Amino acid sequence: MEKVVASIMCGDPLYLAEELAALEAAGIDWLHCDVMDGVFVTNLAMGPYVLEPIIKTKGMTTDIHLACQNPESYIEMFAGLQPDYLTFHYEATDNITKLLGQIHSHGIKAGVAISPGTPVDVLYPYLENIELVLMMTVEPGFAGQLFNWTVLDKLKQLNQQLETVTKKPLIEVDGNINSETIKKISPLANLYVVGTSALFNDEEGSYYEKVRKVERSFVSKRR
């Protein structure tokens, strides 16, 4: 399964309702919601009051990405919204098992994100208890960065490791994801987070047309 995921942080904040309607009409059924604290990353984004009405519509699967220090506090802050997934950064904690249990106790699926410089094998002990692995292909914090091609090797290593486990998490990639970078990644991932480089930009065409362009880069569509 390969799917386009919209990074709603990159949408127009003055017209979020219209953005959501347009994305749904384009066939998007999964939203990536970045929460940034200004500490773990030097940016701020998407507090609970912004995300609450988006999640309450239940029109799309929602994945909240906590790019935050002290993720245990943010898990409690956002768990009440009942997103489908809550994802925290491996680099932000020294107690992965505790945070996975914290998320699962709220009936929410758990994800763990790693930045480009973090070896993928740090996740291997936890794969059976993770529903989502978020592989950052740029440093978390700001849109529009260059794709880090070294992540391709990590994706290959992760896929090989997943052959050894019974319960396989979804693999999500985020950071300068577009039709060109996807051609190199597919089919190593399941979920492709698109933002300013492929969807929320000034290029001509509707969201529907842009999503179809991205989807044509999937291996399954190129065969």
Short mmCIF file of C-alpha atoms in Angstrom, two decimals:
data_model
loop_
_atom_site.label_atom_id
_atom_site.label_comp_id
_atom_site.label_asym_id
_atom_site.label_seq_id
_atom_site.Cartn_x
_atom_site.Cartn_y
_atom_site.Cartn_z
CA MET A 1 0.00 0.00 0.00
CA GLU A 2 1.38 3.38 -1.07
CA LYS A 3 -0.52 6.52 -0.21
CA VAL A 4 -0.18 10.29 -0.52
CA VAL A 5 -0.44 12.06 2.84
CA ALA A 6 -1.03 15.82 3.00
CA SER A 7 1.02 17.92 5.41
CA ILE A 8 -1.72 20.24 6.59
CA MET A 9 0.80 22.58 8.23
CA CYS A 10 1.64 23.74 4.71
CA GLY A 11 -1.96 24.66 3.88
CA ASP A 12 -3.33 28.19 4.02
CA PRO A 13 -4.16 28.82 7.71
CA LEU A 14 -6.80 31.40 6.77
CA TYR A 15 -8.76 28.84 4.76
CA LEU A 16 -8.24 25.49 6.45
CA ALA A 17 -11.85 24.37 5.97
CA GLU A 18 -11.60 25.06 2.24
CA GLU A 19 -8.20 23.37 2.10
CA LEU A 20 -9.58 20.23 3.74
CA ALA A 21 -12.52 20.10 1.35
CA ALA A 22 -10.22 20.48 -1.65
CA LEU A 23 -7.86 17.80 -0.36
CA GLU A 24 -10.72 15.38 0.22
CA ALA A 25 -12.00 16.05 -3.30
CA ALA A 26 -8.49 15.24 -4.57
CA GLY A 27 -8.66 11.82 -2.94
CA ILE A 28 -6.56 12.60 0.14
CA ASP A 29 -7.75 10.61 3.14
CA TRP A 30 -4.73 10.94 5.43
CA LEU A 31 -3.38 14.10 7.10
CA HIS A 32 0.06 14.62 8.62
CA CYS A 33 -0.13 17.20 11.41
CA ASP A 34 3.17 18.71 12.58
CA VAL A 35 3.41 19.96 16.15
CA MET A 36 6.60 21.93 16.86
CA ASP A 37 7.64 23.39 20.19
CA GLY A 38 10.40 25.84 19.26
CA VAL A 39 12.84 23.80 21.38
CA PHE A 40 13.37 20.42 19.73
CA VAL A 41 13.15 22.32 16.43
CA THR A 42 13.50 26.06 15.89
CA ASN A 43 9.96 26.52 14.68
CA LEU A 44 6.44 26.59 16.11
CA ALA A 45 3.43 24.86 14.58
CA MET A 46 -0.09 23.57 15.15
CA GLY A 47 -1.38 23.65 18.71
CA PRO A 48 -4.35 21.61 19.98
CA TYR A 49 -6.92 24.36 19.28
CA VAL A 50 -5.92 24.31 15.60
CA LEU A 51 -5.99 20.53 15.29
CA GLU A 52 -9.10 19.83 17.35
CA PRO A 53 -11.69 20.81 14.70
CA ILE A 54 -9.67 19.05 11.98
CA ILE A 55 -9.55 15.77 13.91
CA LYS A 56 -13.15 16.00 15.12
CA THR A 57 -14.46 15.90 11.57
CA LYS A 58 -13.16 12.28 11.36
CA GLY A 59 -13.06 12.77 7.60
CA MET A 60 -9.44 11.63 7.32
CA THR A 61 -6.89 9.53 9.14
CA THR A 62 -4.80 11.86 11.28
CA ASP A 63 -1.17 11.41 12.24
CA ILE A 64 0.18 13.95 14.75
CA HIS A 65 3.96 14.29 14.51
CA LEU A 66 5.37 15.65 17.77
CA ALA A 67 8.65 17.39 16.94
CA CYS A 68 8.96 18.30 20.61
CA GLN A 69 11.13 17.91 23.66
CA ASN A 70 9.48 16.22 26.65
CA PRO A 71 7.10 14.27 24.36
CA GLU A 72 5.32 12.71 27.33
CA SER A 73 3.76 16.10 28.11
CA TYR A 74 2.64 16.62 24.52
CA ILE A 75 1.22 13.12 24.29
CA GLU A 76 -1.11 13.97 27.16
CA MET A 77 -1.93 17.34 25.59
CA PHE A 78 -2.97 15.85 22.25
CA ALA A 79 -4.28 12.42 23.23
CA GLY A 80 -7.63 13.92 24.20
CA LEU A 81 -8.16 14.88 20.57
CA GLN A 82 -8.08 11.16 19.68
CA PRO A 83 -5.96 11.27 16.53
CA ASP A 84 -5.41 7.95 14.83
CA TYR A 85 -1.64 8.10 15.35
CA LEU A 86 0.69 9.97 17.71
CA THR A 87 4.35 10.01 16.65
CA PHE A 88 7.26 11.21 18.77
CA HIS A 89 10.98 11.49 18.05
CA TYR A 90 13.45 8.85 19.16
CA GLU A 91 15.98 11.65 19.76
CA ALA A 92 13.68 13.45 22.23
CA THR A 93 13.47 10.73 24.87
CA ASP A 94 15.43 8.03 26.64
CA ASN A 95 12.36 5.92 27.43
CA ILE A 96 10.79 4.70 24.20
CA THR A 97 8.91 1.83 25.84
CA LYS A 98 7.23 4.08 28.39
CA LEU A 99 6.02 6.53 25.72
CA LEU A 100 4.68 3.74 23.50
CA GLY A 101 2.69 2.45 26.45
CA GLN A 102 1.48 5.97 27.23
CA ILE A 103 0.11 6.39 23.70
CA HIS A 104 -1.45 2.93 23.56
CA SER A 105 -3.17 3.50 26.91
CA HIS A 106 -5.27 6.17 25.17
CA GLY A 107 -6.33 3.77 22.42
CA ILE A 108 -4.13 5.55 19.87
CA LYS A 109 -1.62 3.97 17.50
CA ALA A 110 2.00 4.85 18.21
CA GLY A 111 4.70 6.05 15.86
CA VAL A 112 8.39 6.81 16.30
CA ALA A 113 10.24 9.30 14.10
CA ILE A 114 13.97 9.46 13.44
CA SER A 115 15.94 12.35 11.98
CA PRO A 116 18.29 11.82 9.01
CA GLY A 117 21.40 11.44 11.16
CA THR A 118 19.96 8.76 13.45
CA PRO A 119 20.78 5.12 12.58
CA VAL A 120 17.68 3.10 11.80
CA ASP A 121 18.75 0.13 13.89
CA VAL A 122 17.94 2.03 17.09
CA LEU A 123 14.30 1.22 16.31
CA TYR A 124 14.72 -2.53 15.87
CA PRO A 125 14.00 -3.47 19.52
CA TYR A 126 10.65 -1.66 19.37
CA LEU A 127 9.28 -2.63 15.95
CA GLU A 128 6.75 -5.12 17.31
CA ASN A 129 5.17 -2.35 19.43
CA ILE A 130 5.14 0.44 16.83
CA GLU A 131 2.36 1.00 14.32
CA LEU A 132 4.27 3.65 12.35
CA VAL A 133 7.90 4.52 11.62
CA LEU A 134 8.40 8.07 10.41
CA MET A 135 11.63 8.46 8.48
CA MET A 136 12.57 12.13 8.15
CA THR A 137 14.32 12.84 4.86
CA VAL A 138 15.20 16.39 5.96
CA GLU A 139 15.99 17.86 9.37
CA PRO A 140 12.67 18.43 11.15
CA GLY A 141 11.52 22.01 11.52
CA PHE A 142 11.07 23.77 8.20
CA ALA A 143 9.61 22.94 4.80
CA GLY A 144 11.57 23.38 1.58
CA GLN A 145 14.86 21.69 2.57
CA LEU A 146 16.92 19.50 0.25
CA PHE A 147 16.22 15.77 0.32
CA ASN A 148 18.83 13.75 2.24
CA TRP A 149 19.64 10.85 -0.07
CA THR A 150 21.45 8.86 2.63
CA VAL A 151 18.00 8.01 4.00
CA LEU A 152 17.48 5.58 1.10
CA ASP A 153 19.98 3.18 2.64
CA LYS A 154 18.15 3.38 5.96
CA LEU A 155 14.85 2.59 4.27
CA LYS A 156 16.39 -0.48 2.65
CA GLN A 157 17.81 -1.61 5.99
CA LEU A 158 14.45 -1.11 7.69
CA ASN A 159 12.61 -3.12 5.05
CA GLN A 160 15.08 -5.95 5.44
CA GLN A 161 14.62 -5.91 9.21
CA LEU A 162 10.83 -5.95 8.88
CA GLU A 163 11.11 -9.30 7.14
CA THR A 164 12.12 -10.73 10.52
CA VAL A 165 9.16 -9.44 12.54
CA THR A 166 5.54 -10.58 12.62
CA LYS A 167 3.88 -7.24 13.26
CA LYS A 168 5.05 -4.74 10.66
CA PRO A 169 4.59 -0.99 11.17
CA LEU A 170 3.79 1.33 8.32
CA ILE A 171 6.72 3.32 6.95
CA GLU A 172 6.15 7.04 6.41
CA VAL A 173 8.63 9.44 4.78
CA ASP A 174 8.57 13.20 5.21
CA GLY A 175 10.72 15.98 3.78
CA ASN A 176 10.86 17.29 0.19
CA ILE A 177 8.70 14.42 -1.00
CA ASN A 178 7.61 14.88 -4.62
CA SER A 179 7.24 12.91 -7.83
CA GLU A 180 11.01 12.88 -8.42
CA THR A 181 12.12 11.79 -4.96
CA ILE A 182 9.32 9.21 -4.75
CA LYS A 183 10.67 7.51 -7.89
CA LYS A 184 13.80 6.73 -5.86
CA ILE A 185 11.95 5.73 -2.68
CA SER A 186 9.04 3.63 -3.97
CA PRO A 187 8.24 0.91 -2.95
CA LEU A 188 10.33 1.24 0.24
CA ALA A 189 7.63 3.26 2.04
CA ASN A 190 3.87 3.17 2.50
CA LEU A 191 3.04 6.79 3.28
CA TYR A 192 4.46 9.83 1.47
CA VAL A 193 3.99 13.17 3.21
CA VAL A 194 3.70 15.94 0.63
CA GLY A 195 3.84 19.64 1.40
CA THR A 196 5.21 22.70 -0.36
CA SER A 197 7.34 20.80 -2.88
CA ALA A 198 4.49 18.81 -4.42
CA LEU A 199 1.10 20.06 -3.25
CA PHE A 200 0.85 23.40 -1.44
CA ASN A 201 2.75 25.46 -3.97
CA ASP A 202 2.16 27.99 -6.75
CA GLU A 203 2.43 25.53 -9.61
CA GLU A 204 -0.53 25.42 -11.94
CA GLY A 205 -3.05 22.68 -11.44
CA SER A 206 -5.59 21.61 -8.86
CA TYR A 207 -4.84 19.46 -5.83
CA TYR A 208 -6.47 16.59 -7.73
CA GLU A 209 -3.97 16.97 -10.59
CA LYS A 210 -1.01 17.31 -8.24
CA VAL A 211 -1.96 14.22 -6.24
CA ARG A 212 -2.34 12.16 -9.43
CA LYS A 213 1.11 13.34 -10.56
CA VAL A 214 2.63 12.16 -7.29
CA GLU A 215 0.79 8.84 -7.43
CA ARG A 216 2.14 8.13 -10.91
CA SER A 217 5.58 7.93 -9.27
CA PHE A 218 4.61 4.88 -7.21
CA VAL A 219 6.13 1.64 -8.44
CA SER A 220 2.68 0.08 -8.59
CA LYS A 221 1.54 2.82 -10.97
CA ARG A 222 4.66 2.65 -13.17
CA ARG A 223 4.32 -1.05 -13.95
#
